[in-house]
Short mmCIF file of C-alpha atoms in Angstrom, two decimals:
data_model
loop_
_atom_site.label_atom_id
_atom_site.label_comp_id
_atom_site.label_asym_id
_atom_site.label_seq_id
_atom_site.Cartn_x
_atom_site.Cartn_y
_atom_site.Cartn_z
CA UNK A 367 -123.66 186.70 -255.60
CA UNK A 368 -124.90 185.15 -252.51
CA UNK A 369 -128.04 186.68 -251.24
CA UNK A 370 -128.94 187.75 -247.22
CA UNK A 371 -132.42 185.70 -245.28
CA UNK A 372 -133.96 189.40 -245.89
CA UNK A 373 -136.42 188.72 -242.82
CA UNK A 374 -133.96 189.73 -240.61
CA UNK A 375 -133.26 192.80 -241.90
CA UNK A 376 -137.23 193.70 -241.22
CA UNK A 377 -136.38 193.49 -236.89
CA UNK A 378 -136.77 196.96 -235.81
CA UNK A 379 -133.42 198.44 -233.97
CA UNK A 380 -131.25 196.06 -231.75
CA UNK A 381 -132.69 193.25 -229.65
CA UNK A 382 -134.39 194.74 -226.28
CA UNK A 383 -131.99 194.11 -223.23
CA UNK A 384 -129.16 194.83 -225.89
CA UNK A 385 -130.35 198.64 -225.97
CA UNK A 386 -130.49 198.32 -222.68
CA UNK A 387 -127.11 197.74 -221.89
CA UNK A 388 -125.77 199.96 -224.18
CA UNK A 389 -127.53 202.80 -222.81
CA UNK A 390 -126.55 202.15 -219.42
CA UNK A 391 -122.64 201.48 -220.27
CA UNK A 392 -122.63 205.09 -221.89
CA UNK A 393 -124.18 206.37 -218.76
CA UNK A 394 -121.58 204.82 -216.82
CA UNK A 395 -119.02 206.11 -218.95
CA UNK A 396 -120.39 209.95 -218.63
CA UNK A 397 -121.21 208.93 -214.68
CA UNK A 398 -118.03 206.90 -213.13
CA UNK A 399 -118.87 208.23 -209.83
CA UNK A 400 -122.62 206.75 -209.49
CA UNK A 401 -123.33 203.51 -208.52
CA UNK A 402 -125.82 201.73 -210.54
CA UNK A 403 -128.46 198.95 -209.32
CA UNK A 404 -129.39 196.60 -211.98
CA UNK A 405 -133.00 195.94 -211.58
CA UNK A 406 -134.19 195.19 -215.56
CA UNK A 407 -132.59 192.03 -217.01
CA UNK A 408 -134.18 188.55 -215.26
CA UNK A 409 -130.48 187.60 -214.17
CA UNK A 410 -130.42 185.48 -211.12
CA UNK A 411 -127.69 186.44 -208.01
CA UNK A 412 -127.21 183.93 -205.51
CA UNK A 413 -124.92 181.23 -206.52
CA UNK A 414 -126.05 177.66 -207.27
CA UNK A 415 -127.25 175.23 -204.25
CA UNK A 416 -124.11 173.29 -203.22
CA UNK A 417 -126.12 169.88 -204.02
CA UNK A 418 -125.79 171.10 -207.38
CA UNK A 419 -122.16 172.41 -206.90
CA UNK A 420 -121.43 169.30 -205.67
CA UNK A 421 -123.01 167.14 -208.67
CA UNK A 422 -120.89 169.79 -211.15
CA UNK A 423 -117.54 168.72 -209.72
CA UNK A 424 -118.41 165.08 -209.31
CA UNK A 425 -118.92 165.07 -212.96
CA UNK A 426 -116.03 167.02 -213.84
CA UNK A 427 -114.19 164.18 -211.80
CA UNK A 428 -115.58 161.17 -213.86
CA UNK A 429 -114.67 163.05 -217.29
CA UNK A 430 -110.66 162.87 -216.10
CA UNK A 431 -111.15 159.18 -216.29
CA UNK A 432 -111.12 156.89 -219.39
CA UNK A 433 -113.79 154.40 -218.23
CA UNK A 434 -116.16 157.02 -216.56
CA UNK A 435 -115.35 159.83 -219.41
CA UNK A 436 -118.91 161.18 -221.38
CA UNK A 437 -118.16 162.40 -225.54
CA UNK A 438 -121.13 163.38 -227.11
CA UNK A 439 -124.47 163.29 -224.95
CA UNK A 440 -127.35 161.87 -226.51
CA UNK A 441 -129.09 164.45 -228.85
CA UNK A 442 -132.58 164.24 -226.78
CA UNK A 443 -131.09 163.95 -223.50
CA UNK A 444 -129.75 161.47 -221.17
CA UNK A 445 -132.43 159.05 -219.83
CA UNK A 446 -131.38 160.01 -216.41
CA UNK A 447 -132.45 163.85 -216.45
CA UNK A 448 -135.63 163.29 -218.60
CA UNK A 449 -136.76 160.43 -215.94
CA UNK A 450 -136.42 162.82 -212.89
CA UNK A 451 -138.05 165.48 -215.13
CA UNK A 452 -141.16 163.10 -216.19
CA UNK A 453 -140.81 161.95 -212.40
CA UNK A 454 -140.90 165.02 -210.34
CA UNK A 455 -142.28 167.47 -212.71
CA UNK A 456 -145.37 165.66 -213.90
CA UNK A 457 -145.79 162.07 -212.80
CA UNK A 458 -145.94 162.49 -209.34
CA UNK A 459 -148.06 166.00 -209.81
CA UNK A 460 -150.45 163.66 -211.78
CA UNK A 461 -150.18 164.97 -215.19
CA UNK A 462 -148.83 162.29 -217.33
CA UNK A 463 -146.15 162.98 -219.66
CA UNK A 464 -143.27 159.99 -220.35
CA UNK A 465 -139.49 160.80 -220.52
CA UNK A 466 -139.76 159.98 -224.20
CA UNK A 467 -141.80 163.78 -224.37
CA UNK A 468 -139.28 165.22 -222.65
CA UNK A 469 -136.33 166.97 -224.52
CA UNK A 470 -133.51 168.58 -223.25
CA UNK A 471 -132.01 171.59 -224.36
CA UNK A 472 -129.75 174.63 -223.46
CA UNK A 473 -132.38 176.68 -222.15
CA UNK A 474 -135.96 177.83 -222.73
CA UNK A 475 -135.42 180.87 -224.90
CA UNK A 476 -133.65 179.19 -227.71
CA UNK A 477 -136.56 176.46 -227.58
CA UNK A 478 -139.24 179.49 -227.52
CA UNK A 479 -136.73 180.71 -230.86
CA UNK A 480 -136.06 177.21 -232.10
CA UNK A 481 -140.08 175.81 -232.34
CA UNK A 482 -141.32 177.76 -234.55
CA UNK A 483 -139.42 175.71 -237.15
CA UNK A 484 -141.49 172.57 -237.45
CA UNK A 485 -144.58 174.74 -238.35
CA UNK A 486 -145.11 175.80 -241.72
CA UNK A 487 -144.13 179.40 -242.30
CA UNK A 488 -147.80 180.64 -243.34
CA UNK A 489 -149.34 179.91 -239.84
CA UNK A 490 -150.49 182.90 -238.07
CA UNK A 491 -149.17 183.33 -234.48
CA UNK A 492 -151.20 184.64 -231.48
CA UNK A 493 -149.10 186.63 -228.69
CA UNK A 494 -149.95 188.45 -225.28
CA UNK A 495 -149.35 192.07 -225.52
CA UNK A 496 -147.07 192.96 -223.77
CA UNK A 497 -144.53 189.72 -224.33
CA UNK A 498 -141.32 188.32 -224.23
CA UNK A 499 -139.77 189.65 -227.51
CA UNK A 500 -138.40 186.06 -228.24
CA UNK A 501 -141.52 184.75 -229.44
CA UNK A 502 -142.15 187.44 -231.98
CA UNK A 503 -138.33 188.08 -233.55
CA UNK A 504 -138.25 184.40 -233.80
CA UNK A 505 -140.84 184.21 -236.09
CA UNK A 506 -139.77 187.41 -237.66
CA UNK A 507 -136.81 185.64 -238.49
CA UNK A 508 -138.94 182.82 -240.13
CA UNK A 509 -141.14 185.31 -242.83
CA UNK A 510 -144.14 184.43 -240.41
CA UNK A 511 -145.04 188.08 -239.64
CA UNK A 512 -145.70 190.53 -242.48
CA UNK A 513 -144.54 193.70 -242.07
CA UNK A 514 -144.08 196.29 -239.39
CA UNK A 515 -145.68 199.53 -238.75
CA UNK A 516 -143.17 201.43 -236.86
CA UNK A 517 -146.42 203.71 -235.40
CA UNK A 518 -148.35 201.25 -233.58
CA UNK A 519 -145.08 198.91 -233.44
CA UNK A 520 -147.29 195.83 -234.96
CA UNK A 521 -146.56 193.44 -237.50
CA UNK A 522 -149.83 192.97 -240.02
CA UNK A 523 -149.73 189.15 -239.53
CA UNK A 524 -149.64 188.57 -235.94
CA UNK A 525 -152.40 188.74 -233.63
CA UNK A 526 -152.47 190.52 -230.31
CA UNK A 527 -154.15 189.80 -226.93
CA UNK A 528 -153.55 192.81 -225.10
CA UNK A 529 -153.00 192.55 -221.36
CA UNK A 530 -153.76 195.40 -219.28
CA UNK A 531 -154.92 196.47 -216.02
CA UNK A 532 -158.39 196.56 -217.05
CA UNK A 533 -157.87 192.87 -217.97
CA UNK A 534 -156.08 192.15 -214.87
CA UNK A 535 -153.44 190.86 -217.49
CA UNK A 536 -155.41 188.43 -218.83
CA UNK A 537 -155.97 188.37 -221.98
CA UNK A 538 -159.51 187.31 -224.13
CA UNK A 539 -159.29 184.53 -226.73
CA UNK A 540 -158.56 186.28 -230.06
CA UNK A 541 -161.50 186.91 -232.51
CA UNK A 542 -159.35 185.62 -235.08
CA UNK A 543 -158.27 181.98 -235.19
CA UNK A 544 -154.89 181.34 -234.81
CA UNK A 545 -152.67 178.59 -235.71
CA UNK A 546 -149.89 178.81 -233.11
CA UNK A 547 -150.57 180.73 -229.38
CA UNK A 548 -148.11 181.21 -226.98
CA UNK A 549 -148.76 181.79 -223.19
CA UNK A 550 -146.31 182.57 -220.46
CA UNK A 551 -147.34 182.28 -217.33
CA UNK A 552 -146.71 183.09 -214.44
CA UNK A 553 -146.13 185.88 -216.96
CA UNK A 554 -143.36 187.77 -217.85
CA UNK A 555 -143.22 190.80 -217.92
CA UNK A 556 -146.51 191.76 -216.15
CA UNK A 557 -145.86 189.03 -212.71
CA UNK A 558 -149.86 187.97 -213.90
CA UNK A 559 -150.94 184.38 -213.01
CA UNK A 560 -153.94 181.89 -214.86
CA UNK A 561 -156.03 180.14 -212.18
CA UNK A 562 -156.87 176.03 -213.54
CA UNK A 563 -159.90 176.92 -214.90
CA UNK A 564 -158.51 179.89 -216.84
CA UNK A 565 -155.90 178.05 -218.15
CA UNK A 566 -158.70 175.19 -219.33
CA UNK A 567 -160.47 177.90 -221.13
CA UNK A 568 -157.41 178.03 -223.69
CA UNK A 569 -156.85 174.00 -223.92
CA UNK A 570 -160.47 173.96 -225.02
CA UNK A 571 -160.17 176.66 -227.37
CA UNK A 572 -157.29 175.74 -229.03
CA UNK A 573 -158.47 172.33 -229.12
CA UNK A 574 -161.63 173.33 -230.81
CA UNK A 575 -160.07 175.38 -233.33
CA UNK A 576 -157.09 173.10 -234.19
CA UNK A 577 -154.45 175.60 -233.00
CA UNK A 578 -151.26 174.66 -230.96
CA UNK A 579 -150.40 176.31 -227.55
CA UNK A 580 -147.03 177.17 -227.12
CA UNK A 581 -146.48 177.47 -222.88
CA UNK A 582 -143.83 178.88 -221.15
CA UNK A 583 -143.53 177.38 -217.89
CA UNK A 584 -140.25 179.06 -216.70
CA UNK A 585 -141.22 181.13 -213.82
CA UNK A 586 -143.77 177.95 -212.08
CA UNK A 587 -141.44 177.05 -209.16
CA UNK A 588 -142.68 180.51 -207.89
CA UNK A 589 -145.76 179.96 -208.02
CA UNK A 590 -147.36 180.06 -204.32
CA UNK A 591 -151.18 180.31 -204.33
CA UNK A 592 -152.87 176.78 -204.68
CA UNK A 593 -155.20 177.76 -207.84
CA UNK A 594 -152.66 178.25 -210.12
CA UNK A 595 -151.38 175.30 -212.24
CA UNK A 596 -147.81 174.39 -212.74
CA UNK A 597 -148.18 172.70 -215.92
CA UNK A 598 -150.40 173.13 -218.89
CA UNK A 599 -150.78 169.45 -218.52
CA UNK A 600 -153.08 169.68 -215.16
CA UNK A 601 -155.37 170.95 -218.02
CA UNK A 602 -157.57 168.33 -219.96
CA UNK A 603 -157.09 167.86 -222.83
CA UNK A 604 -153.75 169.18 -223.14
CA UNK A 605 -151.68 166.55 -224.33
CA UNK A 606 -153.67 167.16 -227.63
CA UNK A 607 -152.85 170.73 -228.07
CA UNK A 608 -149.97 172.01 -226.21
CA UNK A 609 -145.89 172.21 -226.08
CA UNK A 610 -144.24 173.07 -222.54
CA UNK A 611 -141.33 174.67 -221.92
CA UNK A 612 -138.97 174.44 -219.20
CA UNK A 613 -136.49 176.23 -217.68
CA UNK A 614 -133.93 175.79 -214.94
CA UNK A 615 -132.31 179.27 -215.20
CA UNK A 616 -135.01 181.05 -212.56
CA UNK A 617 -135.60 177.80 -210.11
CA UNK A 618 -132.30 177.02 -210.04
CA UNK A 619 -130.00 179.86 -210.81
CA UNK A 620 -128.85 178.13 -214.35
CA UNK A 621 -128.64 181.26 -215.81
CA UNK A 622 -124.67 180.82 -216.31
CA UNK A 623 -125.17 177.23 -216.81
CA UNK A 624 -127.94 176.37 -219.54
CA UNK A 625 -130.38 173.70 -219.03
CA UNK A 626 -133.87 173.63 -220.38
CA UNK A 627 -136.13 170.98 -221.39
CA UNK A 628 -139.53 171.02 -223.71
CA UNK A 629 -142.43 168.54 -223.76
CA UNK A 630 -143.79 167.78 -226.83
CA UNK A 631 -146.53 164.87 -226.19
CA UNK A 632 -147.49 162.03 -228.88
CA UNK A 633 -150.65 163.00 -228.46
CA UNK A 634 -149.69 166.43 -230.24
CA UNK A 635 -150.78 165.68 -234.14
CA UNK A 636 -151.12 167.15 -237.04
CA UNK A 637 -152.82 164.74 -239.43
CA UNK A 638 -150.94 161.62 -238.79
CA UNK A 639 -147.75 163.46 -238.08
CA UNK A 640 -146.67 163.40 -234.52
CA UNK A 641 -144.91 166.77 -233.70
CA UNK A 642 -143.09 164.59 -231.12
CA UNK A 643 -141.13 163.18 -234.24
CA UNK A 644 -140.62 166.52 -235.88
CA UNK A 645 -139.36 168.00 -232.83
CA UNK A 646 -136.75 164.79 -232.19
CA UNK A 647 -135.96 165.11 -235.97
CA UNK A 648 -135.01 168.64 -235.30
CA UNK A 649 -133.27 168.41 -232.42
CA UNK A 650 -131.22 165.42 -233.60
CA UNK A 651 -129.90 167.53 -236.84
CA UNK A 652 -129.31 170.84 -235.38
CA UNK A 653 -128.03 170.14 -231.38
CA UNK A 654 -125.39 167.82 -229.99
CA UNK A 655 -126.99 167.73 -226.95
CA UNK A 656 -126.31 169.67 -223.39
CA UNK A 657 -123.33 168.76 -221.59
CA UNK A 658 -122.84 165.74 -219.68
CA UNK A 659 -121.56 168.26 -216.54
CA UNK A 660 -124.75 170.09 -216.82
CA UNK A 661 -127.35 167.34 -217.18
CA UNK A 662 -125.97 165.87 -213.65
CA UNK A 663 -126.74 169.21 -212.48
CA UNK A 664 -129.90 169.05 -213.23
CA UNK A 665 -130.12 166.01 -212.09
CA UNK A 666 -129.21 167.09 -208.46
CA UNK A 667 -132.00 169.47 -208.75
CA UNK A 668 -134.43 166.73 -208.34
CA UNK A 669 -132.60 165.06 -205.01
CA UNK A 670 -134.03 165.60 -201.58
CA UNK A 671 -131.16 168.24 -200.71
CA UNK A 672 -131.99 169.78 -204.31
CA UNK A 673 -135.18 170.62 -203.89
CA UNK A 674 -134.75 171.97 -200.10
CA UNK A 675 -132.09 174.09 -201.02
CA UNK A 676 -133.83 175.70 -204.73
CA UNK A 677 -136.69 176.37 -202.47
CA UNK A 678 -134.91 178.34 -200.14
CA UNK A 679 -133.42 180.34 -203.42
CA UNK A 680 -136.46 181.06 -205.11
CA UNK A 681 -138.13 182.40 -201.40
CA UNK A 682 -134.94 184.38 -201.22
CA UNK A 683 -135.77 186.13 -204.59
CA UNK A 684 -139.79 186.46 -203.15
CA UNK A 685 -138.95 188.26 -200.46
CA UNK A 686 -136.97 190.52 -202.67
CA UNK A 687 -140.16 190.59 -205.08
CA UNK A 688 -142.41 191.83 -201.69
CA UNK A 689 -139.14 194.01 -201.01
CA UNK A 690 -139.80 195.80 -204.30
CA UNK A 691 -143.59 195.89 -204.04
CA UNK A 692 -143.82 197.50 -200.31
CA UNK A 693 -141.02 200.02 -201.62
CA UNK A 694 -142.85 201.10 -204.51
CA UNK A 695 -146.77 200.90 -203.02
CA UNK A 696 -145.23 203.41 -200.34
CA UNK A 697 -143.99 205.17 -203.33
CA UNK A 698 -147.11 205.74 -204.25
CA UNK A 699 -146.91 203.49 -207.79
CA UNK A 700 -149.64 201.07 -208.60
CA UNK A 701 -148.13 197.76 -208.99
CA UNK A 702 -148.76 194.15 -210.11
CA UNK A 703 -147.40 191.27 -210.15
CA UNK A 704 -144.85 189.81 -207.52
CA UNK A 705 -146.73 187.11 -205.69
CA UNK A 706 -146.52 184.09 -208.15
CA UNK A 707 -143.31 185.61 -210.13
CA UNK A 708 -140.26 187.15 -209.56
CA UNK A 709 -140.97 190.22 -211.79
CA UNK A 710 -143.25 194.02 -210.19
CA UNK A 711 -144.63 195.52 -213.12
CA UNK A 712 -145.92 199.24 -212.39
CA UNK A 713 -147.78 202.28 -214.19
CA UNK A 714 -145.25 205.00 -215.02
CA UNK A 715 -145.68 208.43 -213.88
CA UNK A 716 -148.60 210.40 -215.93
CA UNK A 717 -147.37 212.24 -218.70
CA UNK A 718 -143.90 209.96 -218.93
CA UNK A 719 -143.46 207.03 -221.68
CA UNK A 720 -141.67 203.86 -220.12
CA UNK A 721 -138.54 205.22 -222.08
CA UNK A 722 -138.41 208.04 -220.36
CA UNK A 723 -139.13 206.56 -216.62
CA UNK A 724 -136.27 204.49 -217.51
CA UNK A 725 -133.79 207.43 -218.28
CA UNK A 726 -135.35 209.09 -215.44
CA UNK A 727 -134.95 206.22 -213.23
CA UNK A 728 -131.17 205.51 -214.30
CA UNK A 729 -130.30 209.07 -214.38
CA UNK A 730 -131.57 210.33 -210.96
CA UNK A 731 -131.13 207.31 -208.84
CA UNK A 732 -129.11 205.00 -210.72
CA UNK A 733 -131.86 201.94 -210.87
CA UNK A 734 -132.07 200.44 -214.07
CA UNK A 735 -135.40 198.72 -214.86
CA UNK A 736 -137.03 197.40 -218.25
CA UNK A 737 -139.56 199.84 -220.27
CA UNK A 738 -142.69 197.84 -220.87
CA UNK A 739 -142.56 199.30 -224.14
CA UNK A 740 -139.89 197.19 -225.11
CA UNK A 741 -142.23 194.24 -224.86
CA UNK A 742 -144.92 195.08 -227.00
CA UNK A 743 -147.25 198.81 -227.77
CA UNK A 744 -149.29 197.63 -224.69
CA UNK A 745 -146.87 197.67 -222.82
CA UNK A 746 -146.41 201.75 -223.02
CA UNK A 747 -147.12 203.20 -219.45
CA UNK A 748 -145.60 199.97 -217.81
CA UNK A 749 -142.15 199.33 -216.68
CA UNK A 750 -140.63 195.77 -215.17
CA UNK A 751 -138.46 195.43 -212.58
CA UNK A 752 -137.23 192.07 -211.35
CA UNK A 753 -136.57 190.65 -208.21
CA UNK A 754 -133.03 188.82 -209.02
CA UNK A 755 -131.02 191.30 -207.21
CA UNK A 756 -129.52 190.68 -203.99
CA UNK A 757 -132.01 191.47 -201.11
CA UNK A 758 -129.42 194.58 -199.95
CA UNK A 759 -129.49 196.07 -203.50
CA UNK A 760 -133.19 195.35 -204.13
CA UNK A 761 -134.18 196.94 -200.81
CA UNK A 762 -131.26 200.59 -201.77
CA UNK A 763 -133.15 200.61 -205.02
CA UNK A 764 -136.48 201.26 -203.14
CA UNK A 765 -134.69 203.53 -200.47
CA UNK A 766 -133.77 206.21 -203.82
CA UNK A 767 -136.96 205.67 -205.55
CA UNK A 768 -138.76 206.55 -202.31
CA UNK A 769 -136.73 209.58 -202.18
CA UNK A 770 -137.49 210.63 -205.72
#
């Protein structure tokens, strides 16, 4: 009889923006009449920049043609995208990283799930608390975790850095040494941001104690205050301790799409092993590669009319973000976040869990946000919402919370 990978059956209730939508389908259901604003899941709105639109139906052109027609794209990448990455991205922002570190992918959450592999299953994993749930069910999924308390919603073999207000959301290198850390910032949930030399601080640590940084990077193109890095890789010392991760579903609306790329440097070792080579072993068995169509519109992302017109998208979702901010600060909620990311994050109400502000939220005004619960138990007393809306529907949603 064949047998079940029983680690999966140890992942408390249904993934998070999955309980999500099922609650608020069934209040639609009950409430046909009420219009619902979708504040919670990081879904972008405005439609892609027509240099990209017009890259997408170039390529679509050259694949109705035998001698311009793409099969199978090469498992790492094409050469052209990772160039214009290693180009644009690093190179000319002085960190340097080669298009040979650089591979591409369908998107930064199934590389924050898919990483984990090439480390051995008894290394202990360091998270921010609270945090995106990928990087913890992923290793769930693995064995890595030990078991789960449903009271203090912890697993016994993962270590938390808790990031609260009192910590400005920043949180203190672990008293016990871990193997694998991962950092997200800009952050989500909490909007928080790591200056340079706050972002050294964990390069040197994890260099000293041998440990491997895994950094989400996919929020940096809204980054807009001069001390805080882009990269990991502005960081000395880096390229001997740290994987990147890169997105293009926030800067340029690839949500629908799928694009993502992750730098894993040569310099990256364990023993003699090169993780570079264990990643591109990886990748080479288990992914055929992103689309052709897709790759040349990432590609366009990196031309001159590219850039202009992401930049214009990603101030459109700021000014949402300062929108939501204003709305709620007249409110009278304390909020964070915002400035360097598209996400507010905000105290509840006294005396109401995150669960409940979001029933309360959905029920009385129809705004649907994300309890900060659902990203880890410090979390509890916080609730996310993003800035991805349209500027109209951002804007109504602070017009019935100010109401409230």
């Amino acid at each position: 009889m064949y047998k079940i990978n029983e680690d999966y059956l140890k992942l408390p209730g249904s993934y998070l923006f999955s309980t999500i939508g099922q609650k608020v389908a069934a209040f639609e259901e009950e409430h046909p009449e009420k219009s619902i604003i979708r504040l919670g899941i990081g879904d972008v709105t405005q439609p892609l920049a027509p240099a990209i639109i017009d890259s997408l139906h170039d390529a679509v052109d050259e694949m109705a043609y035998e001698e311009t027609f793409h099969g199978y794209a090469p498992d790492l990448g094409y050469p052209f995208l990772r160039d214009a990455i290693a180009k644009n991205d690093y190179q000319d922002k002085g960190c340097d990283i080669a298009s040979d570190e650089i591979f591409i992918s369908d998107g930064a959450k199934c590389d924050a799930g898919n990483i984990q592999e090439i480390f051995a299953r008894d290394n202990k994993i360091a998270v921010c608390d609270p945090v995106y749930p990928v990087y913890i069910d992923s290793n769930v999924m693995a064995g890595r975790t030990g078991t789960y308390d449903p009271d203090t919603e912890t697993w016994s073999d993962v270590i938390y850095m808790p990031c609260i207000k009192e910590n400005n959301f920043i949180p203190d290198l672990p008293k016990e040494e871990p193997d694998l850390i991962y950092l997200c910032y800009p952050n989500n949930p909490t909007g928080a941001t790591l200056t340079k030399d706050q972002l050294q601080v964990w390069v040197d640590y994890a260099n000293k104690i041998g440990a491997v940084i895994i950094f989400d990077a996919a929020y940096e193109a809204y980054i807009s205050e001069a001390d805080v890095p882009h990269s990991i890789y502005e960081c000395d010392g880096a390229r001997t301790c740290a994987i990147e991760l890169r997105s293009f579903s926030k800067n340029a609306g690839f949500t629908g799409v799928r694009l993502g790329a992750a730098v894993v440097p040569k310099d990256l070792k364990s023993g003699d092993v090169m993780l570079n080579t264990l990643w591109a072993r990886r990748h080479g068995t288990k992914y055929n590669g992103a689309p052709y169509i897709v790759q040349k519109a990432g590609e366009a992302v990196y031309t001159e009319e590219g850039q202009a017109q992401i930049k214009e998208q990603v101030a459109y979702y700021m000014r949402n973000a300062k929108a939501i901010r204003d709305g709620l600060t007249e409110a009278g909620y304390t909020v964070f976040g915002g400035v360097n990311a598209p996400y507010i994050w905000l105290e509840t109400p006294k005396g109401m869990t995150s669960w409940e502000f979001f029933d309360y939220l959905l029920q009385e005004v129809g705004v649907v946000g994300t309890p900060g619960s659902g990203f880890g138990p410090s979390g509890e007393g916080y609730f996310r919402l993003t800035a991805f809306g349209t500027y109209e529907n951002c804007v109504a949603a602070m017009e019935r919370i100010r109401a409230l």
